[in-house]
Coordinates of C-alpha atoms and ligand atoms in Angstrom, one line a residue:
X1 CA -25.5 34.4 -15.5
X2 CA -21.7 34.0 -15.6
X3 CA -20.5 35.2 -19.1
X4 CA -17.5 34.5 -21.1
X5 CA -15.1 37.4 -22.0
X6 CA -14.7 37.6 -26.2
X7 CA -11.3 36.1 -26.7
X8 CA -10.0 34.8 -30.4
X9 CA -9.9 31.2 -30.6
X10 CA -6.9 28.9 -32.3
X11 CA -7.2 25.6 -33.4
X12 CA -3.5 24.4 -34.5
X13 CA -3.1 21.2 -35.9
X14 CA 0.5 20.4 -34.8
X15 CA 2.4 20.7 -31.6
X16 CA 4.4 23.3 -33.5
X17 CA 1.7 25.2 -34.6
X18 CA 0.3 25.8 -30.6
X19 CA 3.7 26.3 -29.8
X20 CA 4.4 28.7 -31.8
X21 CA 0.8 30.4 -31.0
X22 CA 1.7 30.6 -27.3
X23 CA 4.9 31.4 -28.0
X24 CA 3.7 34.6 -30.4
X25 CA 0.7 35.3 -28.0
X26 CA 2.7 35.4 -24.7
X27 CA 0.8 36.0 -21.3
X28 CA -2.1 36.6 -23.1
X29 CA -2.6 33.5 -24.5
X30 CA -3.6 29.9 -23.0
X31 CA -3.7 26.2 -24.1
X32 CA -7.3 24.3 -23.3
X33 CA -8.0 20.6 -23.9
X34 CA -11.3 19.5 -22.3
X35 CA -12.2 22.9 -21.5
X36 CA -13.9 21.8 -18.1
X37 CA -11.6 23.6 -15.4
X38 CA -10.3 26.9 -17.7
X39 CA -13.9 28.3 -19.0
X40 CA -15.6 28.0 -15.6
X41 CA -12.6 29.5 -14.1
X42 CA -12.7 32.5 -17.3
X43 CA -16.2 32.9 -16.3
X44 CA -15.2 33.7 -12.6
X45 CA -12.7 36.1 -14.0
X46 CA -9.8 34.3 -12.9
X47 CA -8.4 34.3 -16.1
X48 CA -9.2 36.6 -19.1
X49 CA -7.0 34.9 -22.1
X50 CA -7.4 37.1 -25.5
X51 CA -6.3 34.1 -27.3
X52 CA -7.3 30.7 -26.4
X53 CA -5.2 28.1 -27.9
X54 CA -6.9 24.5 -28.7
X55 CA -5.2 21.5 -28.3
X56 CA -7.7 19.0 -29.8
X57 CA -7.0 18.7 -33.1
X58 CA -3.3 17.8 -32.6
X59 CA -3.6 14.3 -33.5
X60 CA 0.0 13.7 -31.6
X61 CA -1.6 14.5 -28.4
X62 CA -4.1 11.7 -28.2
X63 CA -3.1 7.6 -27.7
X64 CA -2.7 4.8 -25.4
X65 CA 0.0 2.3 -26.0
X66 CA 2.3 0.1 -24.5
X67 CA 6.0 0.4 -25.6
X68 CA 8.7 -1.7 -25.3
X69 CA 11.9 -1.2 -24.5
X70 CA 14.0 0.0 -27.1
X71 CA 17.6 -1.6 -27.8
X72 CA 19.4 1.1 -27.2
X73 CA 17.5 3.0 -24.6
X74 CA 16.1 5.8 -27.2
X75 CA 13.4 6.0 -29.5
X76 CA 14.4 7.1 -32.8
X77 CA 14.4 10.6 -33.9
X78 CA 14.1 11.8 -30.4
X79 CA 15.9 14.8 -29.0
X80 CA 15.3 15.4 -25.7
X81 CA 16.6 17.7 -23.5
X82 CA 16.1 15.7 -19.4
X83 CA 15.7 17.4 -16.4
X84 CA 16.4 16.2 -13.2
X85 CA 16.2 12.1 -12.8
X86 CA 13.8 11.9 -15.8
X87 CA 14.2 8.2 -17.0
X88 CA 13.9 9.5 -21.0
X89 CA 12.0 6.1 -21.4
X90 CA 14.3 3.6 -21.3
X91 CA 12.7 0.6 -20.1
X92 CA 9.5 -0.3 -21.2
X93 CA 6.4 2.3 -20.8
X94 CA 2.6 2.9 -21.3
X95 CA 2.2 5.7 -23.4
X96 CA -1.0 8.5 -22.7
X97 CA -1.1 11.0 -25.1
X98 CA -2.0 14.6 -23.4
X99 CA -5.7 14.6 -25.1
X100 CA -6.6 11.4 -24.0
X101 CA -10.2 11.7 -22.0
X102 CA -10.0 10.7 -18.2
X103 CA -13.2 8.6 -19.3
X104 CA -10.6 6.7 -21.7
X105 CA -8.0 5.9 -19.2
X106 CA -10.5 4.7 -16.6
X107 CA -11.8 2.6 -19.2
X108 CA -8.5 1.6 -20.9
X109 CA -7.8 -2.3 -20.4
X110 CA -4.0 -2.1 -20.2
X111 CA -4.5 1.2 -18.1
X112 CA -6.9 -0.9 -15.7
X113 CA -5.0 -4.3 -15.8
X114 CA -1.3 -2.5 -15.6
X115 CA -2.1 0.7 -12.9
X116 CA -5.7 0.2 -11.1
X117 CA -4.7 3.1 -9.4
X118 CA -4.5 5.7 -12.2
X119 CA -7.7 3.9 -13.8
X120 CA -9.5 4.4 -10.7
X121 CA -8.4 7.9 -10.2
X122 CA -9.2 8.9 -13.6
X123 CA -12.4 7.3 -13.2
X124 CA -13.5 9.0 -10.0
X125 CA -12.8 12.5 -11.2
X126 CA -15.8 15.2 -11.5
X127 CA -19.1 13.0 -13.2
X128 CA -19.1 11.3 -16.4
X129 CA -20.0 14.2 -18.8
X130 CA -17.0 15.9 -17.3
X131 CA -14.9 12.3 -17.4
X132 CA -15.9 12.6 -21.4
X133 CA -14.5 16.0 -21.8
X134 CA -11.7 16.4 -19.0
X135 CA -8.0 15.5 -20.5
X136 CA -5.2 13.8 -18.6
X137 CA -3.0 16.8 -19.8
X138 CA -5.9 19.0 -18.3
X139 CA -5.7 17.4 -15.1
X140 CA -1.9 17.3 -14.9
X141 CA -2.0 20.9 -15.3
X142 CA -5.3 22.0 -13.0
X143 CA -4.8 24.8 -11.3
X144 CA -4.8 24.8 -7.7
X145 CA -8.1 25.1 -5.5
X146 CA -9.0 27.4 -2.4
X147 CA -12.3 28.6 -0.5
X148 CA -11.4 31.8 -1.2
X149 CA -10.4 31.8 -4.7
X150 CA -13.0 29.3 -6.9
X151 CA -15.6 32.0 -6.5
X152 CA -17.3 34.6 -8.7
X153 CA -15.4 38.0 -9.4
X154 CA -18.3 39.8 -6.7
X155 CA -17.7 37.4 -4.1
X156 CA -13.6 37.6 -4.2
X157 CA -14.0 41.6 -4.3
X158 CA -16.7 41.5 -1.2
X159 CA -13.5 39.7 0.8
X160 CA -11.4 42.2 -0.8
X161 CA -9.6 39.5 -3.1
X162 CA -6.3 37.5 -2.7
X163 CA -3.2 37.1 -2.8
X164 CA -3.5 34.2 -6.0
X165 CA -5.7 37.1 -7.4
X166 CA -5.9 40.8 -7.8
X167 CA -5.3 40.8 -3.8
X168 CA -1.9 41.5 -1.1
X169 CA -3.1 38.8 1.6
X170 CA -4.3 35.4 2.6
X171 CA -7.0 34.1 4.3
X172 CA -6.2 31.3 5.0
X173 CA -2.5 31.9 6.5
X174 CA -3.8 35.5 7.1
X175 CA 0.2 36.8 5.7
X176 CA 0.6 38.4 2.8
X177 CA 3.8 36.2 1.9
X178 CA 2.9 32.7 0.9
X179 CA -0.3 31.1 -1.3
X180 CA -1.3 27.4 -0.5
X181 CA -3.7 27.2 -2.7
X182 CA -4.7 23.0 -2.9
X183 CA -3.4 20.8 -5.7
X184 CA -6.9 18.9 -6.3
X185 CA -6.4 16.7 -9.1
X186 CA -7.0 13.3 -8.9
X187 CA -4.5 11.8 -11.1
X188 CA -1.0 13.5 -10.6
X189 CA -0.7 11.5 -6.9
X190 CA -0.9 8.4 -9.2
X191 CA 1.5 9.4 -11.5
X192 CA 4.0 10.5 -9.0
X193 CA 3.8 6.8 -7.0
X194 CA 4.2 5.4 -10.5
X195 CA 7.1 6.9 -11.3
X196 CA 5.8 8.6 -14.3
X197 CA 7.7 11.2 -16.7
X198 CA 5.5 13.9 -18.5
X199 CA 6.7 15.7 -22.0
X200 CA 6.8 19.5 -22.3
X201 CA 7.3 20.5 -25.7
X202 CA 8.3 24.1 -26.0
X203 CA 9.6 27.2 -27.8
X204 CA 13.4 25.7 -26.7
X205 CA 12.4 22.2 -28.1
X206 CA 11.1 19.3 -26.1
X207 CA 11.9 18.2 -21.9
X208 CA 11.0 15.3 -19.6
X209 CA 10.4 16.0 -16.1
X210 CA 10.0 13.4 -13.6
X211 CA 6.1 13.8 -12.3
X212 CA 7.4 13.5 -8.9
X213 CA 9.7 16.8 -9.8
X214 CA 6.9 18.7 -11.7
X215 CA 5.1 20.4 -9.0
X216 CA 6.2 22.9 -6.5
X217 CA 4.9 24.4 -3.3
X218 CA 3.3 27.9 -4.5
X219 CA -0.2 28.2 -4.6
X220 CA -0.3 30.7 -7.1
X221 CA 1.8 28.8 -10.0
X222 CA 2.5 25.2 -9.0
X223 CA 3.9 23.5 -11.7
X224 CA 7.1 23.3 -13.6
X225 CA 6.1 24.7 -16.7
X226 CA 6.9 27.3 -18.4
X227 CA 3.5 29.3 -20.0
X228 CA 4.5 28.7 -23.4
X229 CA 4.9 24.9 -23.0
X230 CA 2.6 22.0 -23.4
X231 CA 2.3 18.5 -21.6
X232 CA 2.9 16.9 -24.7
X233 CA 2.2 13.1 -22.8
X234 CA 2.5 10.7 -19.5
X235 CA 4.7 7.8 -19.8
X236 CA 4.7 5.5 -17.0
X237 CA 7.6 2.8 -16.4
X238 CA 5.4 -0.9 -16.9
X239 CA 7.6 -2.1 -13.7
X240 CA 7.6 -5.8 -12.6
X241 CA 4.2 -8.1 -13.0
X242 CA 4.1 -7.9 -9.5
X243 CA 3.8 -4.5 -9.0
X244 CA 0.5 -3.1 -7.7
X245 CA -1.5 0.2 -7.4
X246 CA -4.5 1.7 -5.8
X247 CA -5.9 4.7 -4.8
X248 CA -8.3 6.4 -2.0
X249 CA -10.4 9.7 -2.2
X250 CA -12.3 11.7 0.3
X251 CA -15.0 13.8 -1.1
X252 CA -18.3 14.8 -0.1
X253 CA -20.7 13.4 -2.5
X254 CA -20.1 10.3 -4.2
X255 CA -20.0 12.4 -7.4
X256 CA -18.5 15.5 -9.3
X257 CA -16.7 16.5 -6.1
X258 CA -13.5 17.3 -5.8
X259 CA -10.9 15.4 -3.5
X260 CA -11.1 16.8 0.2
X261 CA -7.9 14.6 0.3
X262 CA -6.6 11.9 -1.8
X263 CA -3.7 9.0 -1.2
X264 CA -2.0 7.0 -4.1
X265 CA -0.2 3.9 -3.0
X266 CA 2.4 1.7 -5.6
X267 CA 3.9 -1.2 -4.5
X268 CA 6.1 -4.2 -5.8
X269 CA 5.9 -7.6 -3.6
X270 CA 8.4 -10.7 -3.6
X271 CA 7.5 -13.9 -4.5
X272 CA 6.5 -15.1 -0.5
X273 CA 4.4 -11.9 -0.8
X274 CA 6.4 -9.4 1.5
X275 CA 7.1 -5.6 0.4
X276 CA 9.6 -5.2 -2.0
X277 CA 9.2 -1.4 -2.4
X278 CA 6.2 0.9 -1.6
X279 CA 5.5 4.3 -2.4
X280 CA 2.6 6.6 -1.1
X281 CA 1.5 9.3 -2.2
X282 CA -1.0 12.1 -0.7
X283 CA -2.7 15.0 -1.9
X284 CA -5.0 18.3 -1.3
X285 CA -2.7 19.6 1.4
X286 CA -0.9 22.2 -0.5
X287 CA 0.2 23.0 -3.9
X288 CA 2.1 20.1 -4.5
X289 CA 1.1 16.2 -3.8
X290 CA 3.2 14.7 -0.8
X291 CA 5.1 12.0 -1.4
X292 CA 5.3 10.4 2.1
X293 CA 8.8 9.5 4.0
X294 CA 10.2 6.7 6.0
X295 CA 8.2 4.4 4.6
X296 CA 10.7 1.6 3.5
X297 CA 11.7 0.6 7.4
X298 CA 8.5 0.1 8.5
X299 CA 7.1 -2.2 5.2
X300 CA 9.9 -3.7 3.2
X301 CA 10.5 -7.4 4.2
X302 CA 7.3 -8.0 5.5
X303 CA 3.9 -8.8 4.6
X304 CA 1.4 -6.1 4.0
X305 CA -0.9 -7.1 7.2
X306 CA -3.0 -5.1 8.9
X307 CA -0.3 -4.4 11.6
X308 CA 2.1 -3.2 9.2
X309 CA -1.0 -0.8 7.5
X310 CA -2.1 0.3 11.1
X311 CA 1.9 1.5 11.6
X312 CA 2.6 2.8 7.8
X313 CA -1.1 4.7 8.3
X314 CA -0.1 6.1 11.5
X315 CA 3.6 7.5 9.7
X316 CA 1.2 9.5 7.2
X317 CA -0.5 11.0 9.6
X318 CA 2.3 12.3 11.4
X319 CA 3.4 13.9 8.0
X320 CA 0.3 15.3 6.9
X321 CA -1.5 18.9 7.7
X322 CA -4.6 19.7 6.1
X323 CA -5.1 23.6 5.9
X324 CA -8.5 25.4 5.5
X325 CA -7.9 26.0 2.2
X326 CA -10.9 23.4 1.1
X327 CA -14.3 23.0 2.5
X328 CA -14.2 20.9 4.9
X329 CA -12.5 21.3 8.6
X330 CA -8.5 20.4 8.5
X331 CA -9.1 19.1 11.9
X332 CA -11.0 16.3 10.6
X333 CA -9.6 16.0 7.1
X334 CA -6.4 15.2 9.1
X335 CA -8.2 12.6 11.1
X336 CA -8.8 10.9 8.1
X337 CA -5.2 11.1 6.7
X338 CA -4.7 7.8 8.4
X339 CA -7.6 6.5 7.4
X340 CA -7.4 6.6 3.9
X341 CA -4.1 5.9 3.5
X342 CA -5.1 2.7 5.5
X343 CA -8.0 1.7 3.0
X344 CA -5.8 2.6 -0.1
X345 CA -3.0 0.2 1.5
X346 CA -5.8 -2.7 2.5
X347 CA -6.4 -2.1 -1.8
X348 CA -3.1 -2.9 -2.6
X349 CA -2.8 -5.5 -0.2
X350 CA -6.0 -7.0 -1.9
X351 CA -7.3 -7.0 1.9
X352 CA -11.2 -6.4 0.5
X353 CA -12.4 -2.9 -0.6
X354 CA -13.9 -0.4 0.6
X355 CA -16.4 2.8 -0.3
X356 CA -13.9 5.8 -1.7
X357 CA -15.2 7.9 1.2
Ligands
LIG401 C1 -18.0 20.4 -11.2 C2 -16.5 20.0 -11.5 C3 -16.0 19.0 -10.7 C4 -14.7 18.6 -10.9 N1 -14.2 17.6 -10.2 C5 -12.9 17.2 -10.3 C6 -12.4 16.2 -9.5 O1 -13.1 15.5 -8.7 N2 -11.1 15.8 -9.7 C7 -10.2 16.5 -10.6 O2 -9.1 16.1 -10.7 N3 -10.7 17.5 -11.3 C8 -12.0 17.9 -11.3 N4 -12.5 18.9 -12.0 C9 -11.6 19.6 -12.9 C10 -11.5 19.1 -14.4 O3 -12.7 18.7 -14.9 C11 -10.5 18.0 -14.5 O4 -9.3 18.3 -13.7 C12 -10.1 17.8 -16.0 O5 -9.1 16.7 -16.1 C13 -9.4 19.0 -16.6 O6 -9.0 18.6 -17.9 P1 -9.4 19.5 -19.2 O7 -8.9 18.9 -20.4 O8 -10.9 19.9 -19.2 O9 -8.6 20.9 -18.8 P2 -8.8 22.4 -19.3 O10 -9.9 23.0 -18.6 O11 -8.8 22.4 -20.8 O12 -7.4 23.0 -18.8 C14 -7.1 23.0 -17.5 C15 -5.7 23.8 -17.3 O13 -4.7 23.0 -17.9 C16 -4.1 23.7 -19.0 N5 -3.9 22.7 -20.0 C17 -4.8 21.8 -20.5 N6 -4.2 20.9 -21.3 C18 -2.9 21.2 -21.3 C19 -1.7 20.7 -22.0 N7 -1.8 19.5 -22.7 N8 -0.5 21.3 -21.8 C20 -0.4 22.4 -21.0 N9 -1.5 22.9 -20.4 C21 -2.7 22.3 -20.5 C22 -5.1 24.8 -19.4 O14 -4.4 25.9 -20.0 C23 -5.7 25.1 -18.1 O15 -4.9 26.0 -17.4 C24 -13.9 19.3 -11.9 C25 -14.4 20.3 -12.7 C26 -15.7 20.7 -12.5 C27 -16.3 21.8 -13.3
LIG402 S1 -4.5 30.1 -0.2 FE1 -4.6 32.2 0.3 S2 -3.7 33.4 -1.4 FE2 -4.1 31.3 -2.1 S3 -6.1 31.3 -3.1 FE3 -6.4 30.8 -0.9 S4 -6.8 32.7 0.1 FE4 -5.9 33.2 -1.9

């Protein structure tokens, strides 16, 4: 049986008050919301935390709500500090507080009827009880995912552990230099197509960063934020009526896996139906989503068709590398690369559905 350390457990009941624990607790202390990704990976020893800092009775942290523009471009009493490109909320937004259950957003009516991308996402992660539990903020933040590294403390140390942990190499790029560790969540792909800005709030006061900014390419730590922050919430620009979303995972099982790959795609569409903008989005390569290139040649002006799909599929590909940092063979995850990205494209261009896998 896997065991839990003894650690002392906080339960603040302001963003100020976790703050201020993390900030007083330093590297030995950590946030948890849902709990479902930190205490199976405390039990594997991948983290020992002597203070574990709750997030669930901050009432601030939980909500969904549409806002509307304000007159002036800023909420009042806001001070925020932005970072690079972050839109501070100045057109009109949904509003998910950090807390809120992935089971929620999937099930959320504006969430479903606004971004049937992100609702889908949320509602494909893990199984239900783990839905019921898991937090958007939770998710944001997931740690990355490798073979090598989800695995009991005696397993690691039989393979003489790794670089992300208590180890000097990597097997997977067999150096001793660089950790590509998979970014596995299901959400942050959507977020990123849909141009969505996350909170911190911190021991300097509160930031936005753009989601598309947020994560970098290490393995090992692959997110903008600093340990003593917390995702405070997601806001995601409501865009044009005609905008669109939709998303594709690859997974083994049709439950409680985790994405072997996953594609977000957004779009906007003229009024005779042709491209107007399109982003796409792909994830479980690396540490940090992909947000695909050269996209805007191929599709804007024209009708999403099947040609068009076949071409803007065939782009990803070219831009995509799986590495054997997840089960399954990167030889054949990249085979599928086009393949998803073509089914989450026929979504968007409401071309009939298919099976997420
Ligand atoms: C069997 C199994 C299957 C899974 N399948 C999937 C899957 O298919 N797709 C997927 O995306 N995930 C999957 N997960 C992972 C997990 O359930 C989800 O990612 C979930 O959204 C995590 O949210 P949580 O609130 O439980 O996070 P927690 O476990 O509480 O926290 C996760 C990490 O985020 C940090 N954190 C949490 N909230 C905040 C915050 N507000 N601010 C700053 N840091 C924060 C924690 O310190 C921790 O490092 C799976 C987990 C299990 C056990
Ligand atoms: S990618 Fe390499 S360093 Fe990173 S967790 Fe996997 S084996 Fe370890």
């Amino acid at each position: 049986m896997l065991r839990l350390h003894p650690f002392r457990y906080h339960r603040p009941e302001t963003v100020a008050e976790a703050v201020q624990l993390l900030a007083q607790h330093g590297q030995e202390a950590m946030p948890v919301a849902g709990g479902t990704d930190l205490l199976p990976n405390m039990k594997h020893g991948l983290f020992r935390p002597g203070h574990v800092v709750s997030l669930n009775r901050i009432g601030e942290l939980r909500g969904i709500s549409t806002i509307a523009p304000p007159s002036n471009g800023h909420r009042p009493g806001d001070s925020f500090v932005r970072t690079t490109g972050a839109t501070g909320g100045t057109a009109g937004h949904l509003r998910i507080g950090a807390l809120e259950t992935l089971h929620d957003i999937s099930a959320h009516p504006d969430v479903r009827r606004r971004f049937p991308g992100l609702a889908e996402a949320a509602g494909l992660v893990a199984g239900p009880q783990l839905r019921n539990m898991g937090t958007i903020g939770g998710n944001v933040c997931l740690d990355t995912r490798c073979t090598y590294y989800n695995q009991t403390a005696f397993w690691r140390g039989a393979l003489g552990h790794c670089l992300k942990k208590d180890g000097d190499t990597c097997h997977v790029t067999k150096t001793g230099k660089k950790c590509v560790a998979a970014h596995s969540a299901d959400t942050p792909p959507n977020l990123i197509a849909l141009g969505a800005t996350l909170t911190l709030a911190g021991p300097n006061g509160r930031r936005e960063v753009e989601a598309a900014d947020f994560f970098i390419a290490d393995g090992i730590r692959n997110t903008r934020r600093a340990p003593g922050e917390i995702l405070t919430e997601v806001r995601i620009p409501l865009g044009r009526p005609s905008a669109r979303s939709a998303y594709q995972k690859l997974r083994q099982r049709k439950s409680i896996d985790f994405p072997l790959l996953s594609v977000a795609v957004a779009g906007d569409f003229a009024n005779d139906g042709s491209v107007a903008s399109l982003k796409g989005v792909v994830s479980v390569l690396g540490a940090r989503p992909r947000l695909l290139s050269d996209w805007e040649g191929l599709a804007t002006g024209k009708p999403l068709n099947a040609g068009v799909i076949r071409d803007l599929a065939h782009r990803a590909w070219q831009q995509c590398r799986p590495l054997e940092n997840v089960v399954g063979d990167a030889g054949w995850r990249r085979a599928m690369v086009p393949v998803c990205v073509g089914r989450a494209l026929e979504k968007l261009a409401g071309l009939g559905t298919r099976p997420d896998r």
